[in-house]
Amino acid sequence: ALVFFRDITERKQAEAALQLSQQRLSLHVEQTPLAVIEFDLTGRVQQWNPAAVATFGFSREEAIGQYWSFIVPTAIHGQLDGVWAAIVGQRGGGRSTNENITKDGQTISCEWFNTPLVDSDGRTIGVASLIQDITERMRTEAALRESGAKLTALFRILPVGVSVLDAQRNIAEVNPALEKILDVSREDLLKGLHESRAYLRPDRTAMPADEFASTRAIREQLPVHNVEVGVVRENGDVIWTNVSAVPVAFPDWKVVLVTSDITERKRTETALREALEFNQQIIHGAHEGIIVYGRDLRCEVWNPYMERLTGLPAAEVLGRHPLEVFPFFREAGIMEMLEKTLAGKSPRSHDFQFQ
């Protein structure tokens, strides 16, 4: 008898390695959180892992043999026919995002990663797909886009100036209201051309940069509110602003500023102050007695002539009721005259003798 022996150690090792690899792949397919579906060349399901059950709701038994369209809305069948043809023809379709249908009729959004399965001759014999349910991610992204759009719209229509500075205090973002307040275009603000202007404290002395609300907010890492700043324009006019700054912890944003134009308010305050000073000069220089009572009938003005006339200094009269100083005002009819005046009536002049 003639006996032949052949060493098949390498073949057995290769078979063992292949079996181990297949076991690992099978375990991975069973345990991966991604849905794994394998289709044959006709588009019918051959493999359906537990994650596919969780994603689409169909059991393995229900899914095996089904055509791929059973988890796709009818409205996009035509669109995905083209994707399927591209995958099978090895011309693309490797990645797509589309709507899918679950067993209970819900519409979900899924991201598909498709790979054509080929034989040793390179011919397509099936398709393997990995699917991730991205419904919540899509909803979150849509909500973020909507929120961003709302914030952008609000940012642009706010009647107060809003600007965002980076760590170097350069303007990173600015709204139209600030352009109008400072009379500087967005482009020039982003270039920092406004920095060449002079800035004033409320007393009109120069305001150094370390007193700016933005500088203080970044340095102290605390909100800084209601800093009055005068901005001297190139023609010498002063724009008065009220600035508040809040530090923020974003990589490209370090402080947000809100700027209000208070120029008209400052002009009104100045005019009122000047008018008051003028009235005070008239009252103090008058050659007749002048007393001013408030609505509570407390004395607010007692001019020098009244001091000379009565011998009473202003300090003893201001803030007091008429009857506390002049008890005879009631009998003399002065109180009745004052009360009619407060009631909006026009009393007649009244002569009386000081006691």
Short mmCIF file of C-alpha atoms in Angstrom, two decimals:
data_model
loop_
_atom_site.label_atom_id
_atom_site.label_comp_id
_atom_site.label_asym_id
_atom_site.label_seq_id
_atom_site.Cartn_x
_atom_site.Cartn_y
_atom_site.Cartn_z
CA ALA A 1 0.00 0.00 0.00
CA LEU A 2 1.13 3.45 -0.81
CA VAL A 3 0.23 6.14 1.70
CA PHE A 4 0.59 9.89 1.09
CA PHE A 5 0.79 12.46 3.85
CA ARG A 6 0.21 16.20 3.39
CA ASP A 7 0.87 18.94 5.99
CA ILE A 8 -2.38 20.88 6.40
CA THR A 9 -1.36 22.75 9.55
CA GLU A 10 -1.47 26.17 7.86
CA ARG A 11 -4.86 25.43 6.31
CA LYS A 12 -6.29 24.40 9.66
CA GLN A 13 -4.81 27.49 11.30
CA ALA A 14 -6.32 29.64 8.55
CA GLU A 15 -9.70 27.97 8.98
CA ALA A 16 -9.52 28.47 12.75
CA ALA A 17 -8.58 32.13 12.28
CA LEU A 18 -11.42 32.60 9.81
CA GLN A 19 -13.88 30.95 12.17
CA LEU A 20 -12.66 33.15 15.03
CA SER A 21 -12.97 36.25 12.85
CA GLN A 22 -16.49 35.29 11.82
CA GLN A 23 -17.42 34.70 15.45
CA ARG A 24 -16.05 38.11 16.41
CA LEU A 25 -17.88 39.77 13.52
CA SER A 26 -21.11 38.00 14.41
CA LEU A 27 -20.74 39.05 18.04
CA HIS A 28 -20.06 42.61 16.98
CA VAL A 29 -23.11 42.64 14.70
CA GLU A 30 -25.29 41.28 17.52
CA GLN A 31 -24.03 43.74 20.12
CA THR A 32 -23.46 46.98 18.17
CA PRO A 33 -25.91 49.82 18.94
CA LEU A 34 -26.19 50.46 15.18
CA ALA A 35 -28.81 48.65 13.16
CA VAL A 36 -27.14 46.17 10.79
CA ILE A 37 -29.11 44.96 7.77
CA GLU A 38 -27.84 42.75 4.98
CA PHE A 39 -29.76 42.65 1.69
CA ASP A 40 -29.42 40.22 -1.19
CA LEU A 41 -29.01 41.44 -4.76
CA THR A 42 -32.79 41.78 -5.16
CA GLY A 43 -33.05 44.06 -2.13
CA ARG A 44 -34.55 41.57 0.30
CA VAL A 45 -33.44 41.37 3.93
CA GLN A 46 -31.05 38.53 4.79
CA GLN A 47 -29.62 39.79 8.09
CA TRP A 48 -31.42 41.82 10.79
CA ASN A 49 -29.63 42.40 14.10
CA PRO A 50 -31.12 43.27 17.54
CA ALA A 51 -30.40 46.99 17.04
CA ALA A 52 -32.46 46.86 13.83
CA VAL A 53 -35.30 45.37 15.88
CA ALA A 54 -34.99 48.23 18.38
CA THR A 55 -34.78 50.88 15.65
CA PHE A 56 -37.60 49.78 13.36
CA GLY A 57 -39.76 47.65 15.67
CA PHE A 58 -39.93 44.61 13.37
CA SER A 59 -38.67 41.30 14.76
CA ARG A 60 -36.03 39.35 12.85
CA GLU A 61 -38.65 36.88 11.70
CA GLU A 62 -40.89 39.67 10.42
CA ALA A 63 -38.05 41.43 8.58
CA ILE A 64 -36.22 38.52 6.87
CA GLY A 65 -37.27 38.31 3.24
CA GLN A 66 -38.88 41.75 3.15
CA TYR A 67 -38.02 44.14 0.33
CA TRP A 68 -36.13 47.24 1.49
CA SER A 69 -39.13 49.50 0.79
CA PHE A 70 -41.07 48.12 3.80
CA ILE A 71 -39.26 50.59 6.10
CA VAL A 72 -39.32 53.53 3.66
CA PRO A 73 -42.15 56.06 3.17
CA THR A 74 -43.94 55.57 -0.16
CA ALA A 75 -43.27 59.18 -1.13
CA ILE A 76 -39.51 58.62 -1.43
CA HIS A 77 -39.47 55.14 -3.03
CA GLY A 78 -38.52 56.64 -6.38
CA GLN A 79 -35.68 58.64 -4.86
CA LEU A 80 -34.23 55.60 -3.09
CA ASP A 81 -34.59 53.40 -6.16
CA GLY A 82 -31.79 55.51 -7.60
CA VAL A 83 -29.70 55.14 -4.45
CA TRP A 84 -30.13 51.36 -4.48
CA ALA A 85 -29.11 51.16 -8.15
CA ALA A 86 -26.00 53.23 -7.42
CA ILE A 87 -24.98 50.97 -4.52
CA VAL A 88 -25.50 47.73 -6.46
CA GLY A 89 -23.72 49.22 -9.46
CA GLN A 90 -20.84 50.29 -7.20
CA ARG A 91 -21.32 53.89 -8.36
CA GLY A 92 -22.01 55.56 -5.01
CA GLY A 93 -24.84 55.71 -2.51
CA GLY A 94 -22.47 54.79 0.29
CA ARG A 95 -23.98 57.31 2.67
CA SER A 96 -27.43 58.82 2.78
CA THR A 97 -29.84 60.42 5.23
CA ASN A 98 -33.55 59.87 4.79
CA GLU A 99 -36.83 59.24 6.54
CA ASN A 100 -37.87 55.73 7.54
CA ILE A 101 -41.02 54.12 8.87
CA THR A 102 -41.22 51.99 12.03
CA LYS A 103 -43.60 49.11 12.62
CA ASP A 104 -45.98 51.32 14.59
CA GLY A 105 -46.09 53.89 11.78
CA GLN A 106 -43.77 56.51 13.23
CA THR A 107 -41.53 58.47 10.90
CA ILE A 108 -37.89 58.58 11.99
CA SER A 109 -34.75 60.07 10.47
CA CYS A 110 -31.87 57.68 9.83
CA GLU A 111 -28.34 57.93 8.55
CA TRP A 112 -27.37 54.98 6.32
CA PHE A 113 -23.88 53.70 5.59
CA ASN A 114 -24.08 51.26 2.70
CA THR A 115 -21.43 48.90 1.32
CA PRO A 116 -21.84 46.62 -1.72
CA LEU A 117 -20.87 43.01 -0.98
CA VAL A 118 -18.80 41.56 -3.85
CA ASP A 119 -17.53 38.10 -4.81
CA SER A 120 -14.00 37.17 -5.82
CA ASP A 121 -14.68 38.45 -9.31
CA GLY A 122 -15.79 41.85 -8.01
CA ARG A 123 -19.44 41.31 -8.82
CA THR A 124 -22.06 42.64 -6.38
CA ILE A 125 -23.86 39.86 -4.54
CA GLY A 126 -25.61 41.93 -1.87
CA VAL A 127 -25.54 45.07 0.25
CA ALA A 128 -24.61 45.56 3.90
CA SER A 129 -25.98 48.64 5.70
CA LEU A 130 -25.27 50.25 9.04
CA ILE A 131 -28.11 52.51 10.21
CA GLN A 132 -28.18 55.10 12.98
CA ASP A 133 -31.42 56.65 14.22
CA ILE A 134 -30.70 60.39 14.26
CA THR A 135 -34.26 61.57 14.89
CA GLU A 136 -33.47 63.23 18.22
CA ARG A 137 -30.30 64.76 16.84
CA MET A 138 -32.24 66.18 13.89
CA ARG A 139 -34.89 67.59 16.23
CA THR A 140 -32.23 69.12 18.45
CA GLU A 141 -30.42 70.62 15.48
CA ALA A 142 -33.71 72.01 14.11
CA ALA A 143 -34.53 73.50 17.52
CA LEU A 144 -31.06 75.04 17.73
CA ARG A 145 -31.41 76.50 14.23
CA GLU A 146 -34.79 77.95 15.10
CA SER A 147 -33.47 79.34 18.37
CA GLY A 148 -30.45 80.79 16.58
CA ALA A 149 -32.69 82.40 13.96
CA LYS A 150 -34.86 83.94 16.68
CA LEU A 151 -31.83 85.28 18.55
CA THR A 152 -30.37 86.68 15.33
CA ALA A 153 -33.65 88.41 14.52
CA LEU A 154 -33.91 89.79 18.06
CA PHE A 155 -30.27 90.87 17.95
CA ARG A 156 -30.88 92.84 14.77
CA ILE A 157 -34.13 94.57 15.82
CA LEU A 158 -33.20 95.51 19.39
CA PRO A 159 -33.42 99.30 19.87
CA VAL A 160 -30.27 99.26 22.03
CA GLY A 161 -26.77 98.69 20.76
CA VAL A 162 -25.34 95.22 21.34
CA SER A 163 -21.75 94.21 20.70
CA VAL A 164 -19.62 91.17 21.48
CA LEU A 165 -15.90 91.42 22.21
CA ASP A 166 -13.18 88.78 22.11
CA ALA A 167 -10.38 88.34 24.65
CA GLN A 168 -8.41 91.23 23.07
CA ARG A 169 -11.50 93.47 23.32
CA ASN A 170 -11.89 93.48 19.55
CA ILE A 171 -15.48 93.62 18.30
CA ALA A 172 -16.55 90.19 17.04
CA GLU A 173 -20.23 90.97 16.46
CA VAL A 174 -22.36 94.12 16.41
CA ASN A 175 -26.01 94.93 15.75
CA PRO A 176 -27.45 97.73 13.56
CA ALA A 177 -28.58 99.78 16.57
CA LEU A 178 -24.98 100.27 17.72
CA GLU A 179 -23.96 101.35 14.22
CA LYS A 180 -26.67 104.03 14.42
CA ILE A 181 -25.81 105.13 17.96
CA LEU A 182 -22.08 105.54 17.27
CA ASP A 183 -22.59 106.64 13.63
CA VAL A 184 -19.99 104.06 12.56
CA SER A 185 -20.55 101.30 10.00
CA ARG A 186 -20.35 97.63 10.93
CA GLU A 187 -17.25 97.24 8.75
CA ASP A 188 -15.43 100.10 10.50
CA LEU A 189 -16.46 98.84 13.93
CA LEU A 190 -15.07 95.39 13.14
CA LYS A 191 -11.86 97.08 11.96
CA GLY A 192 -11.64 98.94 15.29
CA LEU A 193 -11.69 102.44 13.75
CA HIS A 194 -13.89 103.67 16.62
CA GLU A 195 -10.97 103.19 19.01
CA SER A 196 -9.33 106.37 17.71
CA ARG A 197 -12.11 108.45 19.25
CA ALA A 198 -11.78 110.16 22.63
CA TYR A 199 -13.94 108.94 25.52
CA LEU A 200 -15.21 111.05 28.42
CA ARG A 201 -16.35 110.56 31.98
CA PRO A 202 -19.66 112.20 33.01
CA ASP A 203 -17.64 115.23 34.24
CA ARG A 204 -16.14 115.51 30.72
CA THR A 205 -12.63 114.53 31.79
CA ALA A 206 -10.87 111.88 29.72
CA MET A 207 -11.89 108.30 30.48
CA PRO A 208 -8.94 105.85 30.31
CA ALA A 209 -9.47 102.40 28.80
CA ASP A 210 -9.14 100.63 32.15
CA GLU A 211 -12.37 102.35 33.24
CA PHE A 212 -14.38 101.06 30.28
CA ALA A 213 -17.22 98.71 31.25
CA SER A 214 -15.81 96.02 28.94
CA THR A 215 -12.33 96.19 30.48
CA ARG A 216 -13.70 96.00 34.01
CA ALA A 217 -16.03 93.10 33.17
CA ILE A 218 -13.17 91.05 31.70
CA ARG A 219 -10.78 91.97 34.51
CA GLU A 220 -13.21 91.44 37.40
CA GLN A 221 -15.26 88.65 35.74
CA LEU A 222 -18.38 90.34 37.03
CA PRO A 223 -21.22 92.25 35.34
CA VAL A 224 -20.69 96.01 35.20
CA HIS A 225 -23.81 98.15 34.87
CA ASN A 226 -24.70 101.70 33.84
CA VAL A 227 -21.36 103.28 33.03
CA GLU A 228 -21.90 106.69 31.44
CA VAL A 229 -19.46 107.35 28.62
CA GLY A 230 -19.15 110.32 26.32
CA VAL A 231 -17.93 109.42 22.82
CA VAL A 232 -16.32 112.32 20.98
CA ARG A 233 -17.06 112.16 17.26
CA GLU A 234 -14.61 113.34 14.62
CA ASN A 235 -16.50 116.65 14.28
CA GLY A 236 -16.28 117.32 18.03
CA ASP A 237 -19.87 116.41 18.89
CA VAL A 238 -20.32 114.17 21.94
CA ILE A 239 -22.52 111.10 21.93
CA TRP A 240 -23.49 110.24 25.49
CA THR A 241 -24.02 106.54 26.16
CA ASN A 242 -24.95 104.26 29.03
CA VAL A 243 -22.96 101.00 28.83
CA SER A 244 -23.38 97.70 30.66
CA ALA A 245 -21.04 94.71 30.19
CA VAL A 246 -21.38 91.04 31.11
CA PRO A 247 -18.48 88.52 30.87
CA VAL A 248 -19.24 85.26 29.03
CA ALA A 249 -17.29 82.00 28.85
CA PHE A 250 -17.25 81.21 25.12
CA PRO A 251 -14.06 80.49 23.16
CA ASP A 252 -14.58 83.42 20.78
CA TRP A 253 -16.79 85.65 22.97
CA LYS A 254 -15.52 87.13 26.24
CA VAL A 255 -17.87 90.02 26.97
CA VAL A 256 -21.27 91.23 25.77
CA LEU A 257 -22.04 94.94 25.90
CA VAL A 258 -25.37 96.76 25.79
CA THR A 259 -25.18 100.43 24.83
CA SER A 260 -28.01 102.96 25.10
CA ASP A 261 -27.96 106.43 23.57
CA ILE A 262 -28.62 108.92 26.39
CA THR A 263 -27.54 112.03 24.46
CA GLU A 264 -31.03 113.57 24.50
CA ARG A 265 -31.44 112.75 28.18
CA LYS A 266 -28.12 114.43 28.96
CA ARG A 267 -29.15 117.47 26.92
CA THR A 268 -32.44 117.64 28.80
CA GLU A 269 -30.67 117.27 32.15
CA THR A 270 -28.22 120.01 31.19
CA ALA A 271 -31.05 122.30 30.07
CA LEU A 272 -32.97 121.67 33.29
CA ARG A 273 -29.87 122.26 35.39
CA GLU A 274 -29.12 125.50 33.58
CA ALA A 275 -32.75 126.60 33.91
CA LEU A 276 -32.68 125.79 37.62
CA GLU A 277 -29.45 127.71 38.09
CA PHE A 278 -30.93 130.65 36.19
CA ASN A 279 -34.10 130.56 38.31
CA GLN A 280 -32.00 130.35 41.46
CA GLN A 281 -30.10 133.45 40.38
CA ILE A 282 -33.35 135.31 39.78
CA ILE A 283 -34.86 134.16 43.07
CA HIS A 284 -31.75 134.99 45.09
CA GLY A 285 -31.27 138.33 43.42
CA ALA A 286 -34.91 139.42 43.59
CA HIS A 287 -35.79 142.57 45.55
CA GLU A 288 -38.96 141.00 46.90
CA GLY A 289 -39.71 138.06 49.11
CA ILE A 290 -40.15 134.68 47.38
CA ILE A 291 -41.33 131.51 49.10
CA VAL A 292 -41.90 128.21 47.28
CA TYR A 293 -43.97 125.45 48.89
CA GLY A 294 -44.21 121.86 47.68
CA ARG A 295 -47.44 119.86 47.34
CA ASP A 296 -47.06 118.81 50.97
CA LEU A 297 -46.83 122.50 51.89
CA ARG A 298 -43.27 122.13 53.05
CA CYS A 299 -41.05 125.11 52.30
CA GLU A 300 -38.60 124.51 49.42
CA VAL A 301 -37.35 128.03 48.67
CA TRP A 302 -36.77 130.94 51.06
CA ASN A 303 -34.84 133.67 49.34
CA PRO A 304 -32.42 136.19 50.91
CA TYR A 305 -35.01 138.99 50.77
CA MET A 306 -37.31 136.90 53.04
CA GLU A 307 -34.40 136.39 55.41
CA ARG A 308 -33.93 140.16 55.65
CA LEU A 309 -37.67 140.82 55.83
CA THR A 310 -38.41 138.33 58.63
CA GLY A 311 -35.04 137.93 60.28
CA LEU A 312 -35.38 134.17 59.84
CA PRO A 313 -32.51 132.37 58.09
CA ALA A 314 -33.44 129.83 55.40
CA ALA A 315 -32.10 126.96 57.53
CA GLU A 316 -34.88 127.55 60.09
CA VAL A 317 -37.68 127.60 57.50
CA LEU A 318 -36.84 125.09 54.74
CA GLY A 319 -38.75 121.83 55.06
CA ARG A 320 -41.26 123.22 57.53
CA HIS A 321 -45.02 123.76 57.23
CA PRO A 322 -46.23 127.40 56.98
CA LEU A 323 -48.14 127.20 60.25
CA GLU A 324 -45.03 125.96 62.07
CA VAL A 325 -43.29 129.19 61.17
CA PHE A 326 -46.22 131.62 60.87
CA PRO A 327 -49.18 130.50 63.01
CA PHE A 328 -51.08 133.67 61.96
CA PHE A 329 -51.25 132.47 58.30
CA ARG A 330 -54.58 130.75 59.06
CA GLU A 331 -56.31 133.88 60.40
CA ALA A 332 -54.72 136.06 57.74
CA GLY A 333 -56.23 133.88 54.98
CA ILE A 334 -52.85 132.84 53.61
CA MET A 335 -53.50 129.12 54.18
CA GLU A 336 -56.76 129.32 52.24
CA MET A 337 -54.90 131.00 49.38
CA LEU A 338 -52.20 128.30 49.38
CA GLU A 339 -54.76 125.49 49.44
CA LYS A 340 -56.69 126.98 46.50
CA THR A 341 -53.46 127.28 44.56
CA LEU A 342 -52.64 123.60 45.16
CA ALA A 343 -56.20 122.75 44.02
CA GLY A 344 -55.50 124.42 40.68
CA LYS A 345 -57.48 127.56 41.35
CA SER A 346 -56.17 131.06 40.75
CA PRO A 347 -56.37 132.99 44.03
CA ARG A 348 -56.46 136.75 44.18
CA SER A 349 -53.56 138.71 45.57
CA HIS A 350 -53.79 139.13 49.29
CA ASP A 351 -52.44 141.89 51.49
CA PHE A 352 -51.58 141.12 55.10
CA GLN A 353 -49.36 142.32 57.89
CA PHE A 354 -46.44 140.16 59.07
CA GLN A 355 -46.57 139.51 62.78
#
